[in-house]
Amino acid sequence: MSQNGHERFTQSPEAGAVAPCWSCRQPVAARALFCHSCGAVQAPGQVDHFARLGVQPGFDLDLDRLEKQYLGFQRSMHPDRFVTKTPKERAIAESQAVSMNAAYETLKDPLRRAAYLLELAGKTAAVDKDQTVHDPELLMEAMEAREALSEVATIDDLEKLQVEAGAKAIDLLSQLSKAFAVDDYEAANKAATRMKYWRKFLEESRARRVALEDAE
């Protein structure tokens, strides 16, 4: 699966930085896994998640490429490759794997990716905070949706609510893409907050379905 769109973000300045290899002291790129001179595994550099996984920064990602990059890097850091290495090298390889896993888990999820992009842009991502929602339209939608969910009596009626909620979530993905494409962080923040709600609603609807099935 891929998400097509424009990519307007640039990698952090640290992505092109270099630092001395801990083993041979030769310069190594911040995002490099191994030293080009001596081959020693390198500690995770101070780079953003996009640079760490070697993908262009932006909300719209080729998720197939993201996964291939991640799996390739993780194979490079597999513990079996370091069984004969020193304890220090094994620890460094493990820290690289942890950093890549954190990057992948953030970027593969559209909601977490949106929050991360807002953070990179120096904005407060409301979706990452347990803040009071100040969106009257969303509050009204939430109240009506929860009321409908509490009153639903059949699986068919529940599925109609789920389809509607799913459609809203898909539309919000499009809104996020458009907002980030023009650096409209306010719109992106609003869409991310709304998506967080509808995602939670879908989780609640699945729990409601279990209850209805148990009652049959």
Coordinates of C-alpha atoms in Angstrom, one line a residue:
M1 CA 0.0 0.0 0.0
S2 CA 1.2 3.5 -0.7
Q3 CA 0.0 7.0 0.0
N4 CA 0.6 9.3 -2.9
G5 CA 1.1 13.0 -2.7
H6 CA 3.6 15.8 -2.4
E7 CA 6.6 15.7 -0.1
R8 CA 7.6 19.2 0.9
F9 CA 9.6 18.5 4.0
T10 CA 13.4 18.4 4.1
Q11 CA 15.5 16.2 6.2
S12 CA 17.0 17.6 9.4
P13 CA 20.4 19.3 9.1
E14 CA 21.8 16.5 11.2
A15 CA 21.0 14.0 8.4
G16 CA 24.1 15.1 6.5
A17 CA 26.4 15.5 9.5
V18 CA 29.4 13.3 10.2
A19 CA 31.1 12.1 13.4
P20 CA 34.2 10.2 14.1
C21 CA 34.0 6.4 14.3
W22 CA 34.3 5.1 17.8
S23 CA 36.7 2.5 16.7
C24 CA 39.0 4.0 14.0
R25 CA 38.2 7.7 14.5
Q26 CA 37.6 8.2 10.7
P27 CA 34.6 10.4 9.7
V28 CA 31.2 8.6 9.4
A29 CA 27.8 9.9 8.2
A30 CA 25.4 10.4 11.1
R31 CA 22.9 7.9 9.6
A32 CA 25.4 5.3 8.6
L33 CA 25.1 1.9 10.3
F34 CA 28.7 0.9 9.7
C35 CA 32.0 2.7 9.4
H36 CA 33.1 2.9 5.8
S37 CA 36.8 2.6 6.9
C38 CA 36.9 -0.1 9.4
G39 CA 33.4 -1.7 9.2
A40 CA 32.6 -1.2 12.9
V41 CA 28.9 -0.9 13.7
Q42 CA 28.0 2.7 14.7
A43 CA 25.7 4.1 17.4
P44 CA 22.5 5.7 16.3
G45 CA 23.1 9.2 15.1
Q46 CA 21.1 12.3 15.9
V47 CA 18.9 12.2 12.9
D48 CA 15.1 12.3 12.3
H49 CA 13.1 9.1 11.7
F50 CA 12.9 9.7 7.9
A51 CA 16.7 10.0 7.6
R52 CA 17.2 7.0 9.8
L53 CA 15.1 4.8 7.5
G54 CA 16.3 6.4 4.3
V55 CA 13.0 7.7 3.1
Q56 CA 12.0 11.2 1.9
P57 CA 10.4 13.2 4.7
G58 CA 6.7 14.1 4.3
F59 CA 3.2 12.8 5.3
D60 CA 2.7 10.9 2.1
L61 CA 5.0 7.9 2.2
D62 CA 5.4 4.8 0.0
L63 CA 4.6 2.4 2.8
D64 CA 6.0 -0.6 0.9
R65 CA 9.3 1.1 0.5
L66 CA 9.3 2.1 4.2
E67 CA 8.8 -1.5 5.2
K68 CA 11.5 -2.8 2.9
Q69 CA 13.9 -0.2 4.2
Y70 CA 13.1 -1.1 7.8
L71 CA 13.4 -4.8 7.3
G72 CA 16.6 -4.5 5.4
F73 CA 18.2 -2.4 8.2
Q74 CA 16.9 -4.7 10.9
R75 CA 18.5 -7.7 9.2
S76 CA 21.8 -5.8 9.2
M77 CA 21.4 -5.4 13.0
H78 CA 20.2 -9.0 13.7
P79 CA 21.9 -10.4 16.9
D80 CA 23.2 -13.4 14.9
R81 CA 25.5 -11.1 12.9
F82 CA 27.2 -10.0 16.1
V83 CA 27.7 -13.2 18.1
T84 CA 31.4 -13.1 17.6
K85 CA 31.7 -9.3 18.3
T86 CA 32.6 -7.6 21.5
P87 CA 30.0 -6.8 24.1
K88 CA 30.3 -3.1 23.1
E89 CA 29.5 -3.9 19.5
R90 CA 26.6 -6.1 20.4
A91 CA 25.2 -3.3 22.6
I92 CA 25.6 -0.7 19.8
A93 CA 23.8 -3.0 17.3
E94 CA 21.0 -3.5 19.7
S95 CA 20.6 0.3 20.2
Q96 CA 20.5 0.8 16.4
A97 CA 17.8 -1.8 16.1
V98 CA 15.8 -0.1 18.9
S99 CA 16.1 3.3 17.2
M100 CA 15.0 1.9 13.8
N101 CA 12.1 0.2 15.4
A102 CA 11.0 3.4 17.0
A103 CA 11.3 5.2 13.7
Y104 CA 9.3 2.6 11.9
E105 CA 6.5 2.4 14.4
T106 CA 6.1 6.2 14.2
L107 CA 6.2 6.6 10.5
K108 CA 4.0 3.6 9.5
D109 CA 1.1 5.0 11.5
P110 CA -0.5 8.1 9.8
L111 CA -1.6 9.6 13.1
R112 CA 1.8 9.2 14.8
R113 CA 3.5 10.3 11.6
A114 CA 1.3 13.5 11.5
A115 CA 2.2 14.3 15.1
Y116 CA 5.9 13.7 14.4
L117 CA 5.8 16.0 11.4
L118 CA 4.2 18.7 13.5
E119 CA 6.9 18.2 16.1
L120 CA 9.6 18.5 13.4
A121 CA 8.0 21.8 12.3
G122 CA 8.2 23.1 15.9
K123 CA 4.4 22.9 16.4
T124 CA 2.6 21.4 19.4
A125 CA 0.8 18.3 18.2
A126 CA -2.6 18.4 20.1
V127 CA -3.0 14.7 19.2
D128 CA 0.0 13.9 21.4
K129 CA -1.4 15.7 24.4
D130 CA -4.4 14.9 26.5
Q131 CA -5.8 18.4 25.9
T132 CA -9.4 19.5 26.0
V133 CA -10.9 19.6 22.5
H134 CA -11.9 23.0 21.4
D135 CA -13.6 22.0 18.1
P136 CA -17.4 22.5 18.4
E137 CA -18.1 20.6 15.3
L138 CA -16.1 17.6 16.5
L139 CA -17.7 17.8 20.0
M140 CA -21.1 17.7 18.5
E141 CA -20.2 14.8 16.1
A142 CA -18.7 12.9 19.1
M143 CA -21.8 13.3 21.2
E144 CA -24.1 12.2 18.4
A145 CA -21.9 9.3 17.5
R146 CA -21.5 8.0 21.0
E147 CA -25.3 8.3 21.6
A148 CA -26.0 6.3 18.4
L149 CA -23.4 3.7 19.4
S150 CA -25.0 3.3 22.8
E151 CA -28.4 2.8 21.3
V152 CA -27.5 0.4 18.5
A153 CA -29.3 -2.9 18.9
T154 CA -28.2 -5.0 15.9
I155 CA -25.0 -6.0 14.1
D156 CA -26.3 -4.5 10.8
D157 CA -27.0 -1.1 12.4
L158 CA -23.6 -1.2 14.1
E159 CA -21.9 -1.9 10.8
K160 CA -23.5 1.1 9.3
L161 CA -22.0 3.3 12.0
Q162 CA -18.6 1.6 11.4
V163 CA -18.8 2.3 7.7
E164 CA -19.6 6.0 8.3
A165 CA -16.8 6.3 10.8
G166 CA -14.4 4.6 8.5
A167 CA -15.3 7.0 5.7
K168 CA -14.6 9.9 8.0
A169 CA -11.2 8.5 8.9
I170 CA -10.3 8.1 5.2
D171 CA -11.4 11.6 4.4
L172 CA -9.2 12.9 7.2
L173 CA -6.2 11.1 5.7
S174 CA -6.8 13.2 2.6
Q175 CA -7.2 16.3 4.6
L176 CA -3.9 15.6 6.4
S177 CA -2.1 15.1 3.1
K178 CA -3.4 18.3 1.7
A179 CA -2.6 20.3 4.8
F180 CA 1.0 19.1 5.0
A181 CA 1.5 19.6 1.3
V182 CA 1.0 23.4 1.8
D183 CA 2.5 23.5 5.3
D184 CA -0.8 24.4 6.9
Y185 CA 0.0 23.1 10.3
E186 CA -3.1 24.4 11.9
A187 CA -5.3 22.4 9.5
A188 CA -3.1 19.4 10.0
N189 CA -3.4 19.6 13.8
K190 CA -7.2 19.9 13.5
A191 CA -7.4 16.9 11.2
A192 CA -5.1 14.8 13.3
T193 CA -7.2 15.5 16.4
R194 CA -10.4 14.5 14.5
M195 CA -8.8 11.4 13.2
K196 CA -7.7 10.4 16.8
Y197 CA -11.4 10.6 17.8
W198 CA -12.8 8.5 15.0
R199 CA -10.1 5.9 15.5
K200 CA -11.1 5.7 19.1
F201 CA -14.7 5.5 18.1
L202 CA -14.0 2.6 15.8
E203 CA -12.2 0.8 18.6
E204 CA -15.3 1.3 20.8
S205 CA -17.6 0.1 18.1
R206 CA -15.6 -3.2 17.9
A207 CA -16.0 -3.7 21.6
R208 CA -19.8 -3.0 21.1
R209 CA -19.9 -5.6 18.4
V210 CA -18.4 -8.2 20.8
A211 CA -21.1 -7.3 23.4
L212 CA -23.9 -7.7 20.8
E213 CA -22.6 -11.0 19.6
D214 CA -22.3 -12.3 23.1
A215 CA -25.9 -11.3 23.7
E216 CA -27.2 -13.3 20.7

